[in-house]
């Protein structure tokens, strides 16, 4: 999601020498057009509306609710807490012992956390320290997994992380038998910045942000798709194992999603936000069966496009705020929304985040979180069916000591048996406001992750 107040973000021209695929489509009703990163907004806190407004979070209260079965210990985004802020999870299945599977999760400047299925901490990995006191520290934003990466020494499971602070990918081998913990850093030391030309540009923090992995079944190659903070840019990176046992990457191509849209009334609209920023992408996931990338442009909606970034994207669904103009207030760093012209969607409240995929009973589903009203929307994975809406739900408190999920920033689902705790699969969601007993220490800002039985989700959503 967008930054909290006080996190100002600078403007920087995007220059590359690799293959770039700009989208240049007619700017007409129902179509899209991309343009260079001109001063226009994105990446802000989603606008809030009054209770009687048609975009009010009250809409979500009509959705069925599910309750978590466990939660991780609270993370605190302050000096005492190591500036740890829960963001994005991924679920690694231990095929030899499914009940000992793991959840790998990012904690921004707090690095990585690895949890067991009981939500207890298994391993903590620090983010890299800044090179100098003037440089940005490591900041782990998103994580995804590659199962069976082909390496010179055989197949390996790896966790791939976007290090927003250093504009790089970090790669960790997953092996529970490893001494010191199940994750081991195998990042190639020669790995270059994903988008930036040098440290000065990295410090501007228009850097690697959202992330999804993809294994191309036709070639056997493994990739990471990465979005760039405060822009609409996406990059396709091929993962490159080395003879030394490390893993690097090379950039294949980039693509820019639109930042301006022609509305049905003939006007042009760009989401409101801090001047100089474009509507960014964070939540992403690739359907391994057909190589389709789903990308959540936070203030716009969900895009569907080829994972190779070599085809035209289609907008699967829009956020309800789509088309709403706004006025940016530099003092509060928020947007005051204007009149709603009624061109938005009905299911998602910005920001759209936490995209993840699963299967149930032979049917596939795409799930997304709507931060603006603490809800989750589920769509069909069938492209031929237009990714039709299938249902929705909320994750609400199970007790005073186990709260629900608010302003969810990341989610992961695995619809496979995971021992006796989760025989029907597991959903892990980020909680942007940890308010249960474990997170209520003196008003400190706390976040965490909630574990939810997948069977409860599918039943509540009517899947």
Short mmCIF file of N, CA, C and O in Angstrom, two decimals, residues 28-115:
data_model
loop_
_atom_site.label_atom_id
_atom_site.label_comp_id
_atom_site.label_asym_id
_atom_site.label_seq_id
_atom_site.Cartn_x
_atom_site.Cartn_y
_atom_site.Cartn_z
N UNK A 28 -9.61 6.18 -25.78
CA UNK A 28 -11.03 6.30 -26.03
C UNK A 28 -11.78 5.53 -24.97
O UNK A 28 -11.20 4.78 -24.19
N UNK A 29 -13.09 5.69 -24.94
CA UNK A 29 -13.90 5.01 -23.94
C UNK A 29 -13.66 3.52 -23.96
O UNK A 29 -13.74 2.89 -25.00
N UNK A 30 -13.35 2.96 -22.78
CA UNK A 30 -13.14 1.53 -22.65
C UNK A 30 -11.76 1.09 -23.06
O UNK A 30 -11.45 -0.09 -23.01
N UNK A 31 -10.89 2.00 -23.48
CA UNK A 31 -9.54 1.62 -23.86
C UNK A 31 -8.56 2.32 -22.95
O UNK A 31 -8.92 3.08 -22.07
N UNK A 32 -7.26 2.08 -23.19
CA UNK A 32 -6.23 2.58 -22.31
C UNK A 32 -5.08 3.14 -23.10
O UNK A 32 -4.87 2.82 -24.26
N UNK A 33 -4.31 3.99 -22.46
CA UNK A 33 -3.11 4.50 -23.11
C UNK A 33 -2.05 4.71 -22.05
O UNK A 33 -2.34 5.21 -20.96
N UNK A 34 -0.83 4.34 -22.37
CA UNK A 34 0.28 4.61 -21.46
C UNK A 34 1.06 5.80 -21.98
O UNK A 34 1.12 6.05 -23.17
N UNK A 35 1.67 6.53 -21.09
CA UNK A 35 2.55 7.61 -21.49
C UNK A 35 3.72 7.65 -20.54
O UNK A 35 3.75 6.99 -19.52
N UNK A 36 4.73 8.45 -20.87
CA UNK A 36 5.91 8.55 -20.03
C UNK A 36 5.53 9.08 -18.66
O UNK A 36 4.52 9.75 -18.50
N UNK A 37 6.37 8.77 -17.64
CA UNK A 37 6.04 9.20 -16.27
C UNK A 37 6.08 10.71 -16.09
O UNK A 37 7.04 11.29 -15.63
N UNK A 38 4.98 11.37 -16.48
CA UNK A 38 4.85 12.80 -16.25
C UNK A 38 4.39 13.03 -14.82
O UNK A 38 3.94 12.11 -14.16
N UNK A 39 4.51 14.25 -14.33
CA UNK A 39 4.07 14.50 -12.95
C UNK A 39 2.58 14.24 -12.79
O UNK A 39 1.74 15.04 -13.17
N UNK A 40 2.24 13.09 -12.28
CA UNK A 40 0.87 12.73 -11.95
C UNK A 40 0.90 11.72 -10.84
O UNK A 40 1.93 11.14 -10.54
N UNK A 41 -0.22 11.48 -10.17
CA UNK A 41 -0.18 10.87 -8.86
C UNK A 41 -0.27 9.37 -8.82
O UNK A 41 -0.48 8.70 -9.80
N UNK A 42 -0.13 8.86 -7.58
CA UNK A 42 -0.30 7.44 -7.30
C UNK A 42 0.37 7.07 -6.01
O UNK A 42 1.20 7.79 -5.48
N UNK A 43 0.04 5.91 -5.48
CA UNK A 43 0.70 5.41 -4.29
C UNK A 43 0.35 6.16 -3.03
O UNK A 43 1.16 6.30 -2.14
N UNK A 44 -0.89 6.62 -2.92
CA UNK A 44 -1.29 7.39 -1.76
C UNK A 44 -2.17 6.56 -0.86
O UNK A 44 -2.60 5.49 -1.20
N UNK A 45 -2.49 7.10 0.29
CA UNK A 45 -3.45 6.45 1.17
C UNK A 45 -4.82 6.54 0.52
O UNK A 45 -5.24 7.59 0.05
N UNK A 46 -5.58 5.41 0.47
CA UNK A 46 -6.87 5.44 -0.20
C UNK A 46 -7.82 6.44 0.46
O UNK A 46 -7.86 6.56 1.68
N UNK A 47 -8.60 7.19 -0.35
CA UNK A 47 -9.51 8.18 0.22
C UNK A 47 -10.54 7.52 1.13
O UNK A 47 -10.98 6.41 0.89
N UNK A 48 -10.95 8.24 2.17
CA UNK A 48 -12.00 7.77 3.07
C UNK A 48 -13.26 8.59 2.82
O UNK A 48 -13.21 9.78 2.54
N UNK A 49 -14.41 7.94 2.96
CA UNK A 49 -15.68 8.58 2.65
C UNK A 49 -16.62 8.51 3.85
O UNK A 49 -16.47 7.67 4.73
N UNK A 50 -17.63 9.36 3.86
CA UNK A 50 -18.64 9.34 4.91
C UNK A 50 -19.48 8.07 4.85
O UNK A 50 -19.55 7.40 3.83
N UNK A 51 -20.15 7.76 5.96
CA UNK A 51 -20.89 6.50 6.06
C UNK A 51 -22.03 6.42 5.05
O UNK A 51 -22.46 5.33 4.67
N UNK A 52 -22.58 7.59 4.60
CA UNK A 52 -23.69 7.56 3.66
C UNK A 52 -23.22 7.66 2.22
O UNK A 52 -24.03 7.70 1.29
N UNK A 53 -21.92 7.70 1.98
CA UNK A 53 -21.38 7.81 0.64
C UNK A 53 -21.48 6.44 -0.04
O UNK A 53 -21.30 5.41 0.60
N UNK A 54 -21.79 6.39 -1.35
CA UNK A 54 -21.91 5.09 -2.02
C UNK A 54 -20.62 4.29 -2.02
O UNK A 54 -20.64 3.08 -2.24
N UNK A 55 -19.49 4.94 -1.79
CA UNK A 55 -18.22 4.23 -1.73
C UNK A 55 -17.81 3.92 -0.30
O UNK A 55 -16.69 3.52 -0.04
N UNK A 56 -18.71 4.08 0.64
CA UNK A 56 -18.39 3.88 2.04
C UNK A 56 -18.00 2.44 2.33
O UNK A 56 -18.51 1.51 1.72
N UNK A 57 -17.08 2.20 3.31
CA UNK A 57 -16.76 0.84 3.73
C UNK A 57 -17.97 0.07 4.25
O UNK A 57 -17.88 -1.14 4.46
N UNK A 58 -19.09 0.73 4.49
CA UNK A 58 -20.27 0.03 4.96
C UNK A 58 -20.71 -1.05 3.98
O UNK A 58 -21.35 -2.03 4.37
N UNK A 59 -20.36 -0.89 2.71
CA UNK A 59 -20.70 -1.90 1.70
C UNK A 59 -20.17 -3.27 2.11
O UNK A 59 -20.85 -4.29 1.93
N UNK A 60 -18.98 -3.32 2.67
CA UNK A 60 -18.35 -4.60 3.00
C UNK A 60 -19.07 -5.32 4.12
O UNK A 60 -18.93 -6.55 4.25
N UNK A 61 -19.83 -4.61 4.92
CA UNK A 61 -20.49 -5.25 6.05
C UNK A 61 -21.59 -6.22 5.62
O UNK A 61 -22.09 -7.00 6.43
N UNK A 62 -21.96 -6.16 4.35
CA UNK A 62 -22.95 -7.12 3.84
C UNK A 62 -22.32 -8.44 3.45
O UNK A 62 -23.03 -9.41 3.16
N UNK A 63 -20.98 -8.52 3.42
CA UNK A 63 -20.29 -9.73 3.02
C UNK A 63 -20.21 -10.72 4.18
O UNK A 63 -20.15 -10.31 5.35
N UNK A 64 -20.16 -12.02 3.88
CA UNK A 64 -19.97 -13.00 4.95
C UNK A 64 -18.58 -12.87 5.55
O UNK A 64 -17.65 -12.37 4.90
N UNK A 65 -18.43 -13.30 6.79
CA UNK A 65 -17.15 -13.18 7.47
C UNK A 65 -16.61 -14.56 7.84
O UNK A 65 -17.36 -15.50 8.06
N UNK A 66 -15.28 -14.65 7.88
CA UNK A 66 -14.59 -15.83 8.38
C UNK A 66 -13.66 -15.38 9.50
O UNK A 66 -13.28 -14.20 9.57
N UNK A 67 -13.28 -16.30 10.35
CA UNK A 67 -12.45 -15.95 11.49
C UNK A 67 -11.11 -16.66 11.41
O UNK A 67 -11.06 -17.83 11.03
N UNK A 68 -10.04 -15.99 11.79
CA UNK A 68 -8.73 -16.64 11.77
C UNK A 68 -8.62 -17.70 12.84
O UNK A 68 -9.34 -17.66 13.85
N UNK A 69 -7.72 -18.64 12.63
CA UNK A 69 -7.45 -19.68 13.63
C UNK A 69 -6.17 -19.40 14.41
O UNK A 69 -5.96 -19.97 15.48
N UNK A 70 -5.32 -18.53 13.88
CA UNK A 70 -4.06 -18.21 14.55
C UNK A 70 -3.54 -16.88 14.00
O UNK A 70 -3.96 -16.42 12.93
N UNK A 71 -2.62 -16.27 14.75
CA UNK A 71 -1.97 -15.05 14.29
C UNK A 71 -0.53 -15.05 14.74
O UNK A 71 -0.18 -15.64 15.76
N UNK A 72 0.31 -14.36 13.98
CA UNK A 72 1.71 -14.22 14.36
C UNK A 72 1.84 -13.18 15.45
O UNK A 72 0.93 -12.37 15.68
N UNK A 73 2.97 -13.18 16.13
CA UNK A 73 3.25 -12.13 17.10
C UNK A 73 3.29 -10.78 16.38
O UNK A 73 3.71 -10.68 15.22
N UNK A 74 2.85 -9.74 17.07
CA UNK A 74 2.80 -8.42 16.47
C UNK A 74 4.19 -7.93 16.09
O UNK A 74 5.18 -8.19 16.79
N UNK A 75 4.26 -7.20 14.97
CA UNK A 75 5.47 -6.52 14.54
C UNK A 75 5.26 -5.03 14.74
O UNK A 75 4.18 -4.50 14.47
N UNK A 76 6.32 -4.35 15.21
CA UNK A 76 6.21 -2.94 15.55
C UNK A 76 7.13 -2.10 14.66
O UNK A 76 8.33 -2.34 14.58
N UNK A 77 6.51 -1.10 14.03
CA UNK A 77 7.25 -0.23 13.11
C UNK A 77 7.82 0.96 13.87
O UNK A 77 7.45 2.11 13.65
N UNK A 78 8.74 0.67 14.80
CA UNK A 78 9.45 1.72 15.53
C UNK A 78 10.85 1.20 15.84
O UNK A 78 11.19 0.06 15.55
N UNK A 79 11.67 2.07 16.41
CA UNK A 79 13.06 1.69 16.66
C UNK A 79 13.15 0.48 17.57
O UNK A 79 13.96 -0.43 17.34
N UNK A 80 12.33 0.44 18.60
CA UNK A 80 12.37 -0.69 19.53
C UNK A 80 11.97 -1.99 18.86
O UNK A 80 12.45 -3.07 19.23
N UNK A 81 11.11 -1.90 17.84
CA UNK A 81 10.65 -3.09 17.12
C UNK A 81 11.44 -3.39 15.88
O UNK A 81 11.03 -4.24 15.08
N UNK A 82 12.57 -2.68 15.69
CA UNK A 82 13.38 -2.92 14.50
C UNK A 82 12.75 -2.43 13.22
O UNK A 82 13.09 -2.89 12.14
N UNK A 83 11.81 -1.47 13.33
CA UNK A 83 11.11 -0.92 12.17
C UNK A 83 10.48 -2.03 11.33
O UNK A 83 10.48 -1.98 10.10
N UNK A 84 9.95 -3.04 12.01
CA UNK A 84 9.35 -4.18 11.33
C UNK A 84 7.89 -3.88 11.03
O UNK A 84 7.14 -3.43 11.90
N UNK A 85 7.48 -4.14 9.80
CA UNK A 85 6.13 -3.84 9.35
C UNK A 85 5.69 -4.97 8.43
O UNK A 85 6.22 -5.14 7.33
N UNK A 86 4.72 -5.76 8.87
CA UNK A 86 4.25 -6.91 8.09
C UNK A 86 3.74 -6.45 6.74
O UNK A 86 3.06 -5.42 6.62
N UNK A 87 4.04 -7.22 5.70
CA UNK A 87 3.61 -6.82 4.36
C UNK A 87 3.04 -7.98 3.56
O UNK A 87 1.85 -8.04 3.32
N UNK A 88 3.88 -8.94 3.15
CA UNK A 88 3.45 -9.92 2.16
C UNK A 88 3.88 -11.32 2.56
O UNK A 88 5.04 -11.54 2.92
N UNK A 89 2.97 -12.32 2.51
CA UNK A 89 3.33 -13.70 2.85
C UNK A 89 3.40 -14.61 1.62
O UNK A 89 2.86 -14.31 0.55
N UNK A 90 4.06 -15.75 1.79
CA UNK A 90 4.06 -16.84 0.81
C UNK A 90 4.08 -18.15 1.60
O UNK A 90 4.69 -18.22 2.68
N UNK A 91 3.41 -19.18 1.09
CA UNK A 91 3.30 -20.45 1.79
C UNK A 91 4.14 -21.50 1.08
O UNK A 91 3.91 -21.78 -0.10
N UNK A 92 5.12 -22.07 1.80
CA UNK A 92 5.96 -23.14 1.25
C UNK A 92 5.49 -24.47 1.81
O UNK A 92 5.43 -24.65 3.03
N UNK A 93 5.15 -25.41 0.91
CA UNK A 93 4.67 -26.71 1.35
C UNK A 93 5.83 -27.69 1.46
O UNK A 93 6.59 -27.88 0.51
N UNK A 94 5.95 -28.30 2.61
CA UNK A 94 6.93 -29.36 2.85
C UNK A 94 6.29 -30.67 2.38
O UNK A 94 5.48 -31.26 3.09
N UNK A 95 6.63 -31.11 1.18
CA UNK A 95 5.99 -32.30 0.61
C UNK A 95 6.27 -33.55 1.44
O UNK A 95 5.44 -34.45 1.50
N UNK A 96 7.44 -33.60 2.08
CA UNK A 96 7.79 -34.77 2.89
C UNK A 96 7.03 -34.79 4.21
O UNK A 96 6.74 -35.87 4.75
N UNK A 97 6.70 -33.61 4.72
CA UNK A 97 5.98 -33.51 6.00
C UNK A 97 5.09 -32.27 5.94
O UNK A 97 5.45 -31.20 6.44
N UNK A 98 3.91 -32.37 5.30
CA UNK A 98 3.06 -31.20 5.08
C UNK A 98 2.71 -30.43 6.36
O UNK A 98 2.55 -29.21 6.32
N UNK A 99 2.64 -31.12 7.49
CA UNK A 99 2.34 -30.45 8.75
C UNK A 99 3.46 -29.55 9.23
O UNK A 99 3.27 -28.76 10.15
N UNK A 100 4.63 -29.68 8.61
CA UNK A 100 5.77 -28.82 8.96
C UNK A 100 6.07 -27.83 7.83
O UNK A 100 7.22 -27.40 7.66
N UNK A 101 5.06 -27.47 7.09
CA UNK A 101 5.20 -26.45 6.06
C UNK A 101 5.46 -25.09 6.71
O UNK A 101 5.30 -24.92 7.93
N UNK A 102 5.84 -24.12 5.90
CA UNK A 102 6.28 -22.83 6.42
C UNK A 102 5.58 -21.67 5.73
O UNK A 102 5.16 -21.78 4.57
N UNK A 103 5.49 -20.56 6.43
CA UNK A 103 5.04 -19.30 5.86
C UNK A 103 6.21 -18.32 5.89
O UNK A 103 6.76 -18.05 6.96
N UNK A 104 6.60 -17.85 4.72
CA UNK A 104 7.68 -16.86 4.59
C UNK A 104 7.03 -15.50 4.38
O UNK A 104 6.15 -15.36 3.52
N UNK A 105 7.43 -14.50 5.16
CA UNK A 105 6.73 -13.21 5.11
C UNK A 105 7.72 -12.06 5.22
O UNK A 105 8.72 -12.15 5.94
N UNK A 106 7.41 -10.98 4.51
CA UNK A 106 8.26 -9.80 4.56
C UNK A 106 7.84 -8.88 5.71
O UNK A 106 6.67 -8.81 6.08
N UNK A 107 8.84 -8.17 6.26
CA UNK A 107 8.61 -7.23 7.36
C UNK A 107 9.27 -5.89 7.08
O UNK A 107 9.70 -5.19 7.99
N UNK A 108 9.42 -5.55 5.79
CA UNK A 108 10.02 -4.29 5.35
C UNK A 108 11.41 -4.11 5.97
O UNK A 108 12.25 -5.00 5.82
N UNK A 109 11.67 -3.02 6.69
CA UNK A 109 13.02 -2.84 7.26
C UNK A 109 13.35 -3.92 8.28
O UNK A 109 14.51 -4.11 8.63
N UNK A 110 12.34 -4.61 8.76
CA UNK A 110 12.55 -5.73 9.68
C UNK A 110 13.01 -7.00 9.00
O UNK A 110 13.27 -7.99 9.68
N UNK A 111 13.09 -7.02 7.66
CA UNK A 111 13.62 -8.16 6.93
C UNK A 111 12.57 -9.21 6.64
O UNK A 111 11.46 -8.90 6.19
N UNK A 112 12.92 -10.47 6.89
CA UNK A 112 12.04 -11.61 6.64
C UNK A 112 11.70 -12.31 7.94
O UNK A 112 12.52 -12.38 8.85
N UNK A 113 10.50 -12.88 7.98
CA UNK A 113 10.11 -13.76 9.07
C UNK A 113 9.66 -15.09 8.47
O UNK A 113 9.00 -15.11 7.42
N UNK A 114 10.00 -16.17 9.14
CA UNK A 114 9.54 -17.50 8.74
C UNK A 114 8.74 -18.07 9.91
O UNK A 114 9.22 -18.08 11.05
N UNK A 115 7.52 -18.52 9.62
CA UNK A 115 6.62 -19.02 10.65
C UNK A 115 6.23 -20.47 10.37
O UNK A 115 6.17 -20.91 9.22
#
